[in-house]
Every structure is written in C-alpha cells, then in structure tokens.
PDB file as gemmi writes it, atoms N, CA and C in Angstrom:
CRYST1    1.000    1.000    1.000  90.00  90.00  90.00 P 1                      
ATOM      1  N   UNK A   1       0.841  -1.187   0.000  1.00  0.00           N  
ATOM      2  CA  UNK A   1       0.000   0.000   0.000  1.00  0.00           C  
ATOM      3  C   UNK A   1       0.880   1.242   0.000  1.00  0.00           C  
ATOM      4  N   UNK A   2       0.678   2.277  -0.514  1.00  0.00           N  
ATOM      5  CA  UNK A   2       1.074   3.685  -0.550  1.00  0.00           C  
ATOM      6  C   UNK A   2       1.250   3.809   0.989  1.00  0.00           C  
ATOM      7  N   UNK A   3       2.297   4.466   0.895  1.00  0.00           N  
ATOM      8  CA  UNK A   3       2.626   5.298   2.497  1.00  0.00           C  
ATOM      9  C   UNK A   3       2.983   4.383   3.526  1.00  0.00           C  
ATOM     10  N   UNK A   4       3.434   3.015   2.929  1.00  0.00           N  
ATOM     11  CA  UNK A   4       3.093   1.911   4.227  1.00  0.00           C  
ATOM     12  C   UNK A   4       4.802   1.041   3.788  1.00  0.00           C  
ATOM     13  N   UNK A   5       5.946   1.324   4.472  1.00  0.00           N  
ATOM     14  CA  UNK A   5       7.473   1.006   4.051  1.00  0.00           C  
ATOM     15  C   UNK A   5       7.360  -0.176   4.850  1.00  0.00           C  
ATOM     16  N   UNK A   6       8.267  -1.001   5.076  1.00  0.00           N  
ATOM     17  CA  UNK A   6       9.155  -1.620   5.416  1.00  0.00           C  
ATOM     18  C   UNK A   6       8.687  -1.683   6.814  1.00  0.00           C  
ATOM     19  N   UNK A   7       9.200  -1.453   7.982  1.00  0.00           N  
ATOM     20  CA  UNK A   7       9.197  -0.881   9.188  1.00  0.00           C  
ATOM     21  C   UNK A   7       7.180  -0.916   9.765  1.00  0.00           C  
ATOM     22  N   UNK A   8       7.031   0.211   8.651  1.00  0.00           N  
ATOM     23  CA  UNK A   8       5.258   0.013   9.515  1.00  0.00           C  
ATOM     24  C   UNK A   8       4.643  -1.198   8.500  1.00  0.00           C  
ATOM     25  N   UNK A   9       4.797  -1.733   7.906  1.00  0.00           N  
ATOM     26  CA  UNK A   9       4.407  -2.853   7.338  1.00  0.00           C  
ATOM     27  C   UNK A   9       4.384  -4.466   8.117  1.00  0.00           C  
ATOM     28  N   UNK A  10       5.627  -4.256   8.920  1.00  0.00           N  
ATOM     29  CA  UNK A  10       6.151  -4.854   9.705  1.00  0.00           C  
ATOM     30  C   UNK A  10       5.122  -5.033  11.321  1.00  0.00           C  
ATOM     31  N   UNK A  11       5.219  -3.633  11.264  1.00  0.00           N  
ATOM     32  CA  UNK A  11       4.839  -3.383  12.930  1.00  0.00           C  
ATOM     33  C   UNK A  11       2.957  -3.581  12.747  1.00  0.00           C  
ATOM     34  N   UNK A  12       2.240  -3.680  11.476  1.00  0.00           N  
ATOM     35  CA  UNK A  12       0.792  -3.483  11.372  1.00  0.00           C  
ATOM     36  C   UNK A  12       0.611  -5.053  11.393  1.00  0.00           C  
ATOM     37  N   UNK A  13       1.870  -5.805  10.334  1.00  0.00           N  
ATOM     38  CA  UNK A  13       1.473  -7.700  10.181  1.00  0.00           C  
ATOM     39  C   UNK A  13       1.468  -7.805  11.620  1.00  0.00           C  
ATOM     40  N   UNK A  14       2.334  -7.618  12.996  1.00  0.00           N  
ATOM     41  CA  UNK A  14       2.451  -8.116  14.187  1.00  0.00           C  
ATOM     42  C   UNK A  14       1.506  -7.741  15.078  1.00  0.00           C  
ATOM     43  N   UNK A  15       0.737  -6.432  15.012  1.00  0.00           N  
ATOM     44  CA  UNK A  15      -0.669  -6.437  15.696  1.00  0.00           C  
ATOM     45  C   UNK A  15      -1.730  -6.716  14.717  1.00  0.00           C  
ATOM     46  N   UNK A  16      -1.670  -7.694  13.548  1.00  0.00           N  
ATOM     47  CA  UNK A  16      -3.009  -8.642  13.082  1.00  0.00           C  
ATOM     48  C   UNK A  16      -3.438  -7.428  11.834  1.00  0.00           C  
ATOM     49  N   UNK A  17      -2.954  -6.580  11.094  1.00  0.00           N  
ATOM     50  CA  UNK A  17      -3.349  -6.385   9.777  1.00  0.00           C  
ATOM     51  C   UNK A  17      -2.265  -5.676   8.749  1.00  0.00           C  
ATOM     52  N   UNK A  18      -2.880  -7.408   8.421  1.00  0.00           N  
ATOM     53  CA  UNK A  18      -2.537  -8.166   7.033  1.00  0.00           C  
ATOM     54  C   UNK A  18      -2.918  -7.324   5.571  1.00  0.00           C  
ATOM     55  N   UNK A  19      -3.771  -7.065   5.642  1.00  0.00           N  
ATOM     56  CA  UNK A  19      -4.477  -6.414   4.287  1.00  0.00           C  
ATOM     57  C   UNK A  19      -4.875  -5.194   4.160  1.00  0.00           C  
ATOM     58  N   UNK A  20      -4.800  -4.833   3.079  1.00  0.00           N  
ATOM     59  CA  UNK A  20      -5.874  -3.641   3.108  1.00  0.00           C  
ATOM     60  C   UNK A  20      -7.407  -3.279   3.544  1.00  0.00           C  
ATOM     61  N   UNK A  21      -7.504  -4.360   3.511  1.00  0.00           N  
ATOM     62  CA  UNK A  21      -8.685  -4.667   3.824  1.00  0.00           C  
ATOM     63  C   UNK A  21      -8.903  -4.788   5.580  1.00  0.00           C  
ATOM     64  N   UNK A  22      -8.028  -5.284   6.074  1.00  0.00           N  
ATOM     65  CA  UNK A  22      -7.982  -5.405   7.636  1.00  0.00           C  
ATOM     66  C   UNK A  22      -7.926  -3.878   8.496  1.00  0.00           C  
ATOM     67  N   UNK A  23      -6.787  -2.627   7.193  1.00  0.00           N  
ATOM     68  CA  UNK A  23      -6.609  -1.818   7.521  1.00  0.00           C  
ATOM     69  C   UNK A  23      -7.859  -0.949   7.789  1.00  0.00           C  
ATOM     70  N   UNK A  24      -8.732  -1.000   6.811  1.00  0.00           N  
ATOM     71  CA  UNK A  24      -9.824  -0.349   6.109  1.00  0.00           C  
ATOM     72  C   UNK A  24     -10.580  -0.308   7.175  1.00  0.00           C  
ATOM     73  N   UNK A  25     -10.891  -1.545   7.586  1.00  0.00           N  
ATOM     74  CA  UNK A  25     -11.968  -2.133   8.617  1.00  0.00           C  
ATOM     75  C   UNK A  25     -11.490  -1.391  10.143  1.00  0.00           C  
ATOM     76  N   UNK A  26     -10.491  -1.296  10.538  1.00  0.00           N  
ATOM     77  CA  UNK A  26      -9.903  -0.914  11.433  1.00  0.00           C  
ATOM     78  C   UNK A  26      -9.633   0.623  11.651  1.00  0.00           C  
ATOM     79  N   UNK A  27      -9.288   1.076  10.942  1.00  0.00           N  
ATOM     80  CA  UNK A  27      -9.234   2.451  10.388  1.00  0.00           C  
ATOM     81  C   UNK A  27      -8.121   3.043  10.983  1.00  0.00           C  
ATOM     82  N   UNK A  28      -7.489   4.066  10.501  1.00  0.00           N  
ATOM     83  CA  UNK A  28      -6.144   4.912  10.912  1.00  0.00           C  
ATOM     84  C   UNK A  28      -5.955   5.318  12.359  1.00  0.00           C  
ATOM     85  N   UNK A  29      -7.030   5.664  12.864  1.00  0.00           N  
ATOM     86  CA  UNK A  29      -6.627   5.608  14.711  1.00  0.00           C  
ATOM     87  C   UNK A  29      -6.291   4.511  15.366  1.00  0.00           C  
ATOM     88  N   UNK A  30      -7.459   3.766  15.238  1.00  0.00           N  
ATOM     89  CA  UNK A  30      -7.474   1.996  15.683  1.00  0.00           C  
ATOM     90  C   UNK A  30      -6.248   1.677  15.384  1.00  0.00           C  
ATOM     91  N   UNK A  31      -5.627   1.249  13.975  1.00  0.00           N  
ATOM     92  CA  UNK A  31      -4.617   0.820  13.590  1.00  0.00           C  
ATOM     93  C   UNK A  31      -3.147   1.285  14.461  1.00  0.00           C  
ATOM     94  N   UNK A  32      -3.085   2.790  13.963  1.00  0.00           N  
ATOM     95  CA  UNK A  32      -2.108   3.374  15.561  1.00  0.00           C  
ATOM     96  C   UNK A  32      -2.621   3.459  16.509  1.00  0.00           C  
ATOM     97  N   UNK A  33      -3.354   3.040  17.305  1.00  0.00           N  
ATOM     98  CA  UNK A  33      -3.492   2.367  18.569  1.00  0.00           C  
ATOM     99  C   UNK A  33      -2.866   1.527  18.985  1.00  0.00           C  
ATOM    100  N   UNK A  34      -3.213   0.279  18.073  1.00  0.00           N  
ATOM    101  CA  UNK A  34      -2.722  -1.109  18.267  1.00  0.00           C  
ATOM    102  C   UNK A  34      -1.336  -0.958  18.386  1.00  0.00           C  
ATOM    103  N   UNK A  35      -0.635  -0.364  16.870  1.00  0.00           N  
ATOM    104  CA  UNK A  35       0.569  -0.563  17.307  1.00  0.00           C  
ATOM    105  C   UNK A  35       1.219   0.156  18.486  1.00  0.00           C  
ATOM    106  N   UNK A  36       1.025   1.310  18.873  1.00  0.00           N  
ATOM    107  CA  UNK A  36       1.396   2.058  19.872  1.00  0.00           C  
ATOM    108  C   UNK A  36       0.819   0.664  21.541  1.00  0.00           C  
ATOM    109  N   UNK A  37      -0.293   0.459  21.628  1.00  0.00           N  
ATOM    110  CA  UNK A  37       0.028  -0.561  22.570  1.00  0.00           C  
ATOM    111  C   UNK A  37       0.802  -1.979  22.496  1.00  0.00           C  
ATOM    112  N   UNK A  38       0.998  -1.817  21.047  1.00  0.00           N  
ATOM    113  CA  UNK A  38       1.915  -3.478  21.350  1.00  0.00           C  
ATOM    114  C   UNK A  38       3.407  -2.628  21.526  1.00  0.00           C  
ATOM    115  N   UNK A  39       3.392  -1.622  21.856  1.00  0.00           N  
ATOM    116  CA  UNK A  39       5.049  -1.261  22.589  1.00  0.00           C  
ATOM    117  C   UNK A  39       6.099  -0.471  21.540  1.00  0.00           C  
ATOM    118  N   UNK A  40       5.454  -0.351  20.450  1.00  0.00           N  
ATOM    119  CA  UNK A  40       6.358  -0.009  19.421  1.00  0.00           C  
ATOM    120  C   UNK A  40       5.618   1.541  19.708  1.00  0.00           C  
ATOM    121  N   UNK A  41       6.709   2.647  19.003  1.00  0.00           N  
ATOM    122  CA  UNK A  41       6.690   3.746  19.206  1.00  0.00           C  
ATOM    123  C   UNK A  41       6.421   4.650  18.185  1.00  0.00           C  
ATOM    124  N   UNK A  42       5.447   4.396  17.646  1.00  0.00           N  
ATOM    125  CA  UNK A  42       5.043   5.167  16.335  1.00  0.00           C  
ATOM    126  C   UNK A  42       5.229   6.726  16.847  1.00  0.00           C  
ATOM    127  N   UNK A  43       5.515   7.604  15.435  1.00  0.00           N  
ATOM    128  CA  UNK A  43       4.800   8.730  15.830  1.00  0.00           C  
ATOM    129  C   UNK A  43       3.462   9.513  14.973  1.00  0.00           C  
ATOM    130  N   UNK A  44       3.740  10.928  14.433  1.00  0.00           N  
ATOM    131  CA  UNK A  44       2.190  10.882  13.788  1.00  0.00           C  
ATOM    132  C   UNK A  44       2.093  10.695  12.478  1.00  0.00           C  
ATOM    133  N   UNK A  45       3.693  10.620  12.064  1.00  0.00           N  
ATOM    134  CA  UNK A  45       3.485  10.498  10.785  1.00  0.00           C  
ATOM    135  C   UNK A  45       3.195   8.941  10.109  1.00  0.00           C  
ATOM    136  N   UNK A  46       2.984   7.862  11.009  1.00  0.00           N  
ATOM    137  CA  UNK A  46       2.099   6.445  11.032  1.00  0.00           C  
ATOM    138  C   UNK A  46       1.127   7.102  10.880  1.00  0.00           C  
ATOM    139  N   UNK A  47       0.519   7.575  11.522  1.00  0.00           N  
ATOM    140  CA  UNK A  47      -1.279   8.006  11.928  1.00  0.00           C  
ATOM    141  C   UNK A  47      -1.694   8.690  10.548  1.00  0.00           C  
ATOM    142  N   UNK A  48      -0.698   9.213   9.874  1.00  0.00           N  
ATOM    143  CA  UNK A  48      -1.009  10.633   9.116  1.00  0.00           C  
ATOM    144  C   UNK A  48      -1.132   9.509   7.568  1.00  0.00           C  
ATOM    145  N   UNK A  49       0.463   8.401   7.508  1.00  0.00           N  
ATOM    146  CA  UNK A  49       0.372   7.694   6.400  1.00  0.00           C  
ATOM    147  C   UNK A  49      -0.478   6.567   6.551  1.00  0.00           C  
ATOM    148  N   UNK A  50      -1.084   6.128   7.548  1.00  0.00           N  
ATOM    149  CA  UNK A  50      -2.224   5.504   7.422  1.00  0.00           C  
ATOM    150  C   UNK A  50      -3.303   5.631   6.645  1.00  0.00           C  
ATOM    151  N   UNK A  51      -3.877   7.155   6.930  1.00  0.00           N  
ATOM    152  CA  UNK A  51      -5.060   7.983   6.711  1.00  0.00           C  
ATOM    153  C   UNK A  51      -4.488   8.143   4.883  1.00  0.00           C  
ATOM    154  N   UNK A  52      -3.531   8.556   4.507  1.00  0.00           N  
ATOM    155  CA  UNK A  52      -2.850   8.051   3.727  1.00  0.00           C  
ATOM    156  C   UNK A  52      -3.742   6.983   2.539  1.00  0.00           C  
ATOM    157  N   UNK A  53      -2.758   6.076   3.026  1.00  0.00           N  
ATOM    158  CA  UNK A  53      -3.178   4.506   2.456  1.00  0.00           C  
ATOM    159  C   UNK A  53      -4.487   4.348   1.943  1.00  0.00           C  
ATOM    160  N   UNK A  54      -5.459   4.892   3.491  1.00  0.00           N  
ATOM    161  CA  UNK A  54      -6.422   4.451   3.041  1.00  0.00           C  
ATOM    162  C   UNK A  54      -7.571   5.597   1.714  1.00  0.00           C  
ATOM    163  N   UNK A  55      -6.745   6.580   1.607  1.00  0.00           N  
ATOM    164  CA  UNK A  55      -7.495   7.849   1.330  1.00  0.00           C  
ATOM    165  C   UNK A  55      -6.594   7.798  -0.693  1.00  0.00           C  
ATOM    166  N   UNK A  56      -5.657   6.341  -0.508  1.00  0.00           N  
ATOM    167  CA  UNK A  56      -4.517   6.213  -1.758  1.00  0.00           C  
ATOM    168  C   UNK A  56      -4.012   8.223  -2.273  1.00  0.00           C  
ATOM    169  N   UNK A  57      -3.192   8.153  -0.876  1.00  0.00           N  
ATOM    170  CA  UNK A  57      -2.743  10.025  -1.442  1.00  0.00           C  
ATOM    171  C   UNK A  57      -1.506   9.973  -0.608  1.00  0.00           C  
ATOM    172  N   UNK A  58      -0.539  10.736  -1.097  1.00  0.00           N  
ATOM    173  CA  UNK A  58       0.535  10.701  -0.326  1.00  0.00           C  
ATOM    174  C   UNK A  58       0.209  11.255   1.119  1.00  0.00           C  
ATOM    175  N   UNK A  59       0.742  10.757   2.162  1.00  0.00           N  
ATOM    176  CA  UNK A  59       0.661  11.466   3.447  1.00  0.00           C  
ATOM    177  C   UNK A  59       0.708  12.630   3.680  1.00  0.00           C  
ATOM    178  N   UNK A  60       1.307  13.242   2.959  1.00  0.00           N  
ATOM    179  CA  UNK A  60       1.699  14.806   3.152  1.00  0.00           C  
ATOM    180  C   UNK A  60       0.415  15.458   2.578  1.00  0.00           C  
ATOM    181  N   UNK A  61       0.079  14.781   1.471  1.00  0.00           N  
ATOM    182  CA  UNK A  61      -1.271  15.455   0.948  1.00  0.00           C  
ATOM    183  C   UNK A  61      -2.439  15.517   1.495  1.00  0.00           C  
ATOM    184  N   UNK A  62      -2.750  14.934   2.660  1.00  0.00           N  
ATOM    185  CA  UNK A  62      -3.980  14.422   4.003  1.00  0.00           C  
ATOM    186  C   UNK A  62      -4.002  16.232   4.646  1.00  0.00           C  
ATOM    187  N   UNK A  63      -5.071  16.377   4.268  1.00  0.00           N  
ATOM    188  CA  UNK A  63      -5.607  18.063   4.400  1.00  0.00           C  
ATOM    189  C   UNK A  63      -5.259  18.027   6.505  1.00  0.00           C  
ATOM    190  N   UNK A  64      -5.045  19.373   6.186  1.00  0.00           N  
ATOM    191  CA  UNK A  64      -4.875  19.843   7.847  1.00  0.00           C  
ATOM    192  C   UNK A  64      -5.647  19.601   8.791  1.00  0.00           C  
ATOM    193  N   UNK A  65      -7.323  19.851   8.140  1.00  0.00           N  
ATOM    194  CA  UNK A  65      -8.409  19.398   8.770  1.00  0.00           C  
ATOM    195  C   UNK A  65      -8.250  17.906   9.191  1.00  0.00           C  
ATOM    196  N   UNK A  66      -8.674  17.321   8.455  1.00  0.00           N  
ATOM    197  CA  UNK A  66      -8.338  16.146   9.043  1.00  0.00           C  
ATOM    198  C   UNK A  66      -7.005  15.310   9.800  1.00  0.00           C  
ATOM    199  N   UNK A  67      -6.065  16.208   9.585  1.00  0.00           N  
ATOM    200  CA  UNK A  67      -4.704  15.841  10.312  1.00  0.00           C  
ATOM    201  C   UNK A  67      -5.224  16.153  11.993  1.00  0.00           C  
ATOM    202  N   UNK A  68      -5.944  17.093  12.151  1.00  0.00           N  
ATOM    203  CA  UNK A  68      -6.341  18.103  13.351  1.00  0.00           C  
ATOM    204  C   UNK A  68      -7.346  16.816  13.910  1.00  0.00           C  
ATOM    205  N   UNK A  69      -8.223  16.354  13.101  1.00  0.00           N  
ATOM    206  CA  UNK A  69      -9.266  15.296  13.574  1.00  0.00           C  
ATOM    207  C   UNK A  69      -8.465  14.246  14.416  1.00  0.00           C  
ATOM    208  N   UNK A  70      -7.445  13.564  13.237  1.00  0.00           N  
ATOM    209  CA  UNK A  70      -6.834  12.258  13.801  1.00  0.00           C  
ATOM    210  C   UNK A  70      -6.177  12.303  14.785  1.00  0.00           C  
ATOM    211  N   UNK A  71      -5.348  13.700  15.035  1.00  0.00           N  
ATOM    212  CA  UNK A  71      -4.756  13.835  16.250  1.00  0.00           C  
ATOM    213  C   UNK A  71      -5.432  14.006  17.341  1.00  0.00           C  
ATOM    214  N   UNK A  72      -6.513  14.534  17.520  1.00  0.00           N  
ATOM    215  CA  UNK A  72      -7.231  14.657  18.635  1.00  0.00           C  
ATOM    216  C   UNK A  72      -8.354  13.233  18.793  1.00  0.00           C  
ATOM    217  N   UNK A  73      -8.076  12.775  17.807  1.00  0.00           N  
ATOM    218  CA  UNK A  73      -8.875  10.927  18.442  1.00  0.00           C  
ATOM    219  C   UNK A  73      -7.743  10.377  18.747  1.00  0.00           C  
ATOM    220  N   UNK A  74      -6.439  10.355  18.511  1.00  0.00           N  
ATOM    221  CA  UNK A  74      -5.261   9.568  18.923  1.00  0.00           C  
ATOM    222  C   UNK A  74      -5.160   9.948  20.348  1.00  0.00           C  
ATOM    223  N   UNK A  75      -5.218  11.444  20.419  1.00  0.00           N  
ATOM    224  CA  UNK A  75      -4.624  11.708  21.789  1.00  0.00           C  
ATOM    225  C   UNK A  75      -5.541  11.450  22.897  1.00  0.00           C  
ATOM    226  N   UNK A  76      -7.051  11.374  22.964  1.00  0.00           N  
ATOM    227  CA  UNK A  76      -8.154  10.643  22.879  1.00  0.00           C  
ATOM    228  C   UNK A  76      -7.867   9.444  23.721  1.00  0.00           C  
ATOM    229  N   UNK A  77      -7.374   8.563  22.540  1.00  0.00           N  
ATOM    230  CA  UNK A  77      -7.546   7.060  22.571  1.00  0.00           C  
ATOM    231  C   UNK A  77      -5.996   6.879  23.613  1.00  0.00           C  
ATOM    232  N   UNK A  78      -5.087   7.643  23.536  1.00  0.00           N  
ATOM    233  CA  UNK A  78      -3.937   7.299  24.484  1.00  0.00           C  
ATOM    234  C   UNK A  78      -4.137   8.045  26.062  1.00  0.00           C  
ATOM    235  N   UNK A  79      -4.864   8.612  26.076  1.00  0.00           N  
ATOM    236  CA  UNK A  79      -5.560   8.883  27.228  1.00  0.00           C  
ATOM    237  C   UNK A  79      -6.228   8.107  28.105  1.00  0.00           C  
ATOM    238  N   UNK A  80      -6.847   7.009  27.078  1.00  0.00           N  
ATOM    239  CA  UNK A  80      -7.521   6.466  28.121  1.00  0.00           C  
ATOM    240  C   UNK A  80      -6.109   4.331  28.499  1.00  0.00           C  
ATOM    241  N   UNK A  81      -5.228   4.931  27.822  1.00  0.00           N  
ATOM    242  CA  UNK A  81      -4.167   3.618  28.416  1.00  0.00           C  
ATOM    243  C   UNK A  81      -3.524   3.975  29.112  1.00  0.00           C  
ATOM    244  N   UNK A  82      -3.377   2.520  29.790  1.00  0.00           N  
ATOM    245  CA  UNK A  82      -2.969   2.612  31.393  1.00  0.00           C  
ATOM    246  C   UNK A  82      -1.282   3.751  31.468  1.00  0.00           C  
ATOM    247  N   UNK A  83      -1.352   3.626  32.629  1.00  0.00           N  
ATOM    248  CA  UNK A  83       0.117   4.824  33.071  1.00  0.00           C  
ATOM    249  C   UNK A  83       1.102   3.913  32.702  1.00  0.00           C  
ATOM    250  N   UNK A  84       2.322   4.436  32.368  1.00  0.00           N  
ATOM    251  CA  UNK A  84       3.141   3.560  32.175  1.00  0.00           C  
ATOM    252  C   UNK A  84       4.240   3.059  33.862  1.00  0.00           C  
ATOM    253  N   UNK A  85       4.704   2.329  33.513  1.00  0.00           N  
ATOM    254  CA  UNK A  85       4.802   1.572  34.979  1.00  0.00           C  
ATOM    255  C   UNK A  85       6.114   1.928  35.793  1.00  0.00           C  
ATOM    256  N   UNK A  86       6.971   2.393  34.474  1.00  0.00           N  
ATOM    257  CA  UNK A  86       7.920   3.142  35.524  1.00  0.00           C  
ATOM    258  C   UNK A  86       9.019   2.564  36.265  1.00  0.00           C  
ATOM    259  N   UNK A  87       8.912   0.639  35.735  1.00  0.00           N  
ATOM    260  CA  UNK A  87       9.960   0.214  36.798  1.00  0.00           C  
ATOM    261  C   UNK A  87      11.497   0.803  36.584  1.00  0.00           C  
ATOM    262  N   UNK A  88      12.504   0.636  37.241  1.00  0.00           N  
ATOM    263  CA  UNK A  88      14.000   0.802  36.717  1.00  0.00           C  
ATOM    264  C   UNK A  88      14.085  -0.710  36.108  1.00  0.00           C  
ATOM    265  N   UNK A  89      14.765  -0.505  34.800  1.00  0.00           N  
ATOM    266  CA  UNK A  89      15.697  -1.789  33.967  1.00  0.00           C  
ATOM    267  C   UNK A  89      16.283  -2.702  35.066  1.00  0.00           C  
ATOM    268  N   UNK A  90      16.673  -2.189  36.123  1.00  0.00           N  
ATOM    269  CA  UNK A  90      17.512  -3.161  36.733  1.00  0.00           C  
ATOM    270  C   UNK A  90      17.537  -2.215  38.158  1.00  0.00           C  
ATOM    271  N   UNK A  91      17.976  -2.905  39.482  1.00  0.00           N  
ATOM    272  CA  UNK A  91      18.333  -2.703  40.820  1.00  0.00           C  
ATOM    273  C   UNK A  91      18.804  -1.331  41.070  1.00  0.00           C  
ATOM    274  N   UNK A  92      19.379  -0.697  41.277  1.00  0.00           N  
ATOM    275  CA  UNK A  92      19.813   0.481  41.825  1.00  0.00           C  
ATOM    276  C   UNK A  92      21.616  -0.541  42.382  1.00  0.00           C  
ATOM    277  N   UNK A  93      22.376   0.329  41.608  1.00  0.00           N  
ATOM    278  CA  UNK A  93      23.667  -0.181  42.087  1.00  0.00           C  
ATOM    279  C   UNK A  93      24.143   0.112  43.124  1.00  0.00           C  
ATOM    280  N   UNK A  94      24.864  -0.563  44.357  1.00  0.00           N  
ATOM    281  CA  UNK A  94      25.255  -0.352  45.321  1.00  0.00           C  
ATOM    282  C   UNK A  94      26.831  -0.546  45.312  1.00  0.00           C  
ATOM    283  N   UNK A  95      27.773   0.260  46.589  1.00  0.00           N  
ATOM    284  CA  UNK A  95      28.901  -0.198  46.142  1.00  0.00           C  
ATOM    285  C   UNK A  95      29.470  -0.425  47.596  1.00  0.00           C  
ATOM    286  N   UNK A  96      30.098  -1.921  47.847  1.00  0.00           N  
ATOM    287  CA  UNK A  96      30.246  -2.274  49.127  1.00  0.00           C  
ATOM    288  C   UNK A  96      31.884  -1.915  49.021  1.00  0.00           C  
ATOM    289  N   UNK A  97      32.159  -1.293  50.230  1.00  0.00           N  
ATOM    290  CA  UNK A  97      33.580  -0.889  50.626  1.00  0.00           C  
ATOM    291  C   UNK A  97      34.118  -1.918  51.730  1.00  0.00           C  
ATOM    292  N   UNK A  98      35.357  -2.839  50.844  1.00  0.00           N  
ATOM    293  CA  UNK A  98      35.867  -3.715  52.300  1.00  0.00           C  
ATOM    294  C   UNK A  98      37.603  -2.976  52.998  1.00  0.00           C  
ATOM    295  N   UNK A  99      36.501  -3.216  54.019  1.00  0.00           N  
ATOM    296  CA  UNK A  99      38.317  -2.940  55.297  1.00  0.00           C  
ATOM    297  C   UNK A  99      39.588  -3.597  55.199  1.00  0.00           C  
ATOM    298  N   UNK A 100      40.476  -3.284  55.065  1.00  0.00           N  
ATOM    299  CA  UNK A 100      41.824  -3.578  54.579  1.00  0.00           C  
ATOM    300  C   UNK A 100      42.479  -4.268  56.123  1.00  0.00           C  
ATOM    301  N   UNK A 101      42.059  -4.334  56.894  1.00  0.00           N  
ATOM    302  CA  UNK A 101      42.615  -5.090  58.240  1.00  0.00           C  
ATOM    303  C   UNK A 101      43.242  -6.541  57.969  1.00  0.00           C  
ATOM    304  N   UNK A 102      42.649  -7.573  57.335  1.00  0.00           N  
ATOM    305  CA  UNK A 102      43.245  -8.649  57.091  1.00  0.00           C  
ATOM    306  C   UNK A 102      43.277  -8.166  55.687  1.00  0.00           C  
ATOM    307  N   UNK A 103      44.396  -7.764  54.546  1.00  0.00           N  
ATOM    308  CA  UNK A 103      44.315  -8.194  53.053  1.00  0.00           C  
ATOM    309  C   UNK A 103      44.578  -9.337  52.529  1.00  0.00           C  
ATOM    310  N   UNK A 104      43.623  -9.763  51.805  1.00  0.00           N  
ATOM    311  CA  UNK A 104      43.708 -11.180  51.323  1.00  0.00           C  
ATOM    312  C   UNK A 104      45.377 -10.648  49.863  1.00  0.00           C  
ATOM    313  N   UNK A 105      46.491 -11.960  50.192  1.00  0.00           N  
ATOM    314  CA  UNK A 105      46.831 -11.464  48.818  1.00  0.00           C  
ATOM    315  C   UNK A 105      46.578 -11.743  47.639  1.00  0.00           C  
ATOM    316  N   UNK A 106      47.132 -10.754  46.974  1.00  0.00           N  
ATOM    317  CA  UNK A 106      46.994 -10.879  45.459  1.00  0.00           C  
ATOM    318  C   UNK A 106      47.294 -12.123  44.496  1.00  0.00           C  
ATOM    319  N   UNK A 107      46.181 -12.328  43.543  1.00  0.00           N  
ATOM    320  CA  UNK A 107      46.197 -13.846  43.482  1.00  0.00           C  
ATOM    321  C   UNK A 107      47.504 -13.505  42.310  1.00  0.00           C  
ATOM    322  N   UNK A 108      48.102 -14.942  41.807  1.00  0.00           N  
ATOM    323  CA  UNK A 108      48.916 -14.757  40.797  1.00  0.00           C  
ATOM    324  C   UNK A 108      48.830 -16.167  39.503  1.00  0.00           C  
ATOM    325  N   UNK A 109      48.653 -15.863  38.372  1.00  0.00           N  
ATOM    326  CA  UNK A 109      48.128 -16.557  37.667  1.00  0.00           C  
ATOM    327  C   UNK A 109      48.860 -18.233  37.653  1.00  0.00           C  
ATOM    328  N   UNK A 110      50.372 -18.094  37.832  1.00  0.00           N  
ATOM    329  CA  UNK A 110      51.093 -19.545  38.067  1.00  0.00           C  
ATOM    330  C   UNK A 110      51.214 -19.204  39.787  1.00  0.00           C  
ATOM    331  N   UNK A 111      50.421 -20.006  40.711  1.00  0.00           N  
ATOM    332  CA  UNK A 111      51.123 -20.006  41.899  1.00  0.00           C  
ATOM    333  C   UNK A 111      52.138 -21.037  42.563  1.00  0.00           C  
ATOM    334  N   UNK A 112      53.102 -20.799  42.653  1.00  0.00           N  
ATOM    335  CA  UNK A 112      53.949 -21.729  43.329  1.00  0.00           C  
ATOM    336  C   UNK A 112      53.620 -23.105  44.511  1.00  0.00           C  
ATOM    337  N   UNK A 113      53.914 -24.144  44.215  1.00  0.00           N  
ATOM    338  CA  UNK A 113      53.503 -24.707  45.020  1.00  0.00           C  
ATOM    339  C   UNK A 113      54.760 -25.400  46.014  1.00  0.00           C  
ATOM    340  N   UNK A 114      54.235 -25.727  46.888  1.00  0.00           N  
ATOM    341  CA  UNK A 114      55.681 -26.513  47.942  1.00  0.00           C  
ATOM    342  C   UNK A 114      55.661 -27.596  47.833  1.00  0.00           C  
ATOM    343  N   UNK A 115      56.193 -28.380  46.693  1.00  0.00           N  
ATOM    344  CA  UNK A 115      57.045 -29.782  46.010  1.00  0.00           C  
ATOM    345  C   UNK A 115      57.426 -30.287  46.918  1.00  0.00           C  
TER     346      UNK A 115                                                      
END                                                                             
C-alpha cells in the first residue's frame, strides 16, 4: 500500500493487519493504537500515512483538517491507556567498601607450590 514502508508494514502484520482490507476495517486511529500498545513507538506520521493509504494520497497530501481530527482521536484514545509503569531496567547499584585489616593477597596466575 502507498505510504506503508518496510518498518510500519512490519509493525501493522504483528498487531493482526494483514491487508488492506484489515486496515480499512480498522481504520487509521485503531490501527495506531494497536501498534502504539503493542510497545512499538510510532509517531504521527504512522497516523497521518495511514489515513494516507487508506485515502490512496501521499501522506503529506492528508488536508490539515483532518490531520487536526486524527490527532485529537489519537490523543483521545492514548488517554484512556494505562500509566506507564515506571519500573528501573535493573536494581539500583550499590557499592560495598571492604576494610583492609586482614588483606587477602593478590592472586597470581602460576602459583607456586611446595614440592
């Protein structure tokens, strides 16, 4: 389809449309919905070449008016998904300091042994 590369072609087969026809049915918000909740990070110019596709016009050519529509049902529809959760990737690093009172020594890669 027009307006639809590599990349969002990709990201529309993995949330379930396949066709033009799937697109159609679903329509340019819905569609960036989906992908925006399956974790991928569209921005508006998905939303814009969607409307696109389905309208067969280059993206850029999708009148202001309706650019103004889709954005305010997108922002809409991401309004009402959940908060995002915020965990940290990983623990919070800590850094343990040991006391030098007994030093263990330094290891050495051939150690001598007593034959």
């Amino acid at each position: 389809m027009r307006n639809i590369g590599p990349k969002s072609a990709a990201w529309l087969r993995q949330v379930g449309l396949r066709t033009p026809e799937d697109l159609a049915a679903a329509g340019p918000v819905e569609a960036f919905m989906r992908v925006k909740r399956a974790g991928f990070k569209p921005s508006l110019n998905l939303l814009y070449s969607l409307e696109g596709a389905l309208c067969d016009c280059h993206w850029q050519e999708v009148p202001d008016e309706r650019r103004t529509q889709l954005v305010e049902q997108a922002e809409a529809a991401i309004a009402l998904l959940p908060p995002p959760r915020n965990r940290p990737a990983a623990a919070p690093v800590t850094t343990t300091m040991m006391q030098e009172d007994d030093p263990m020594p330094s290891p050495r890669l051939f150690d001598e042994t007593d034959d």
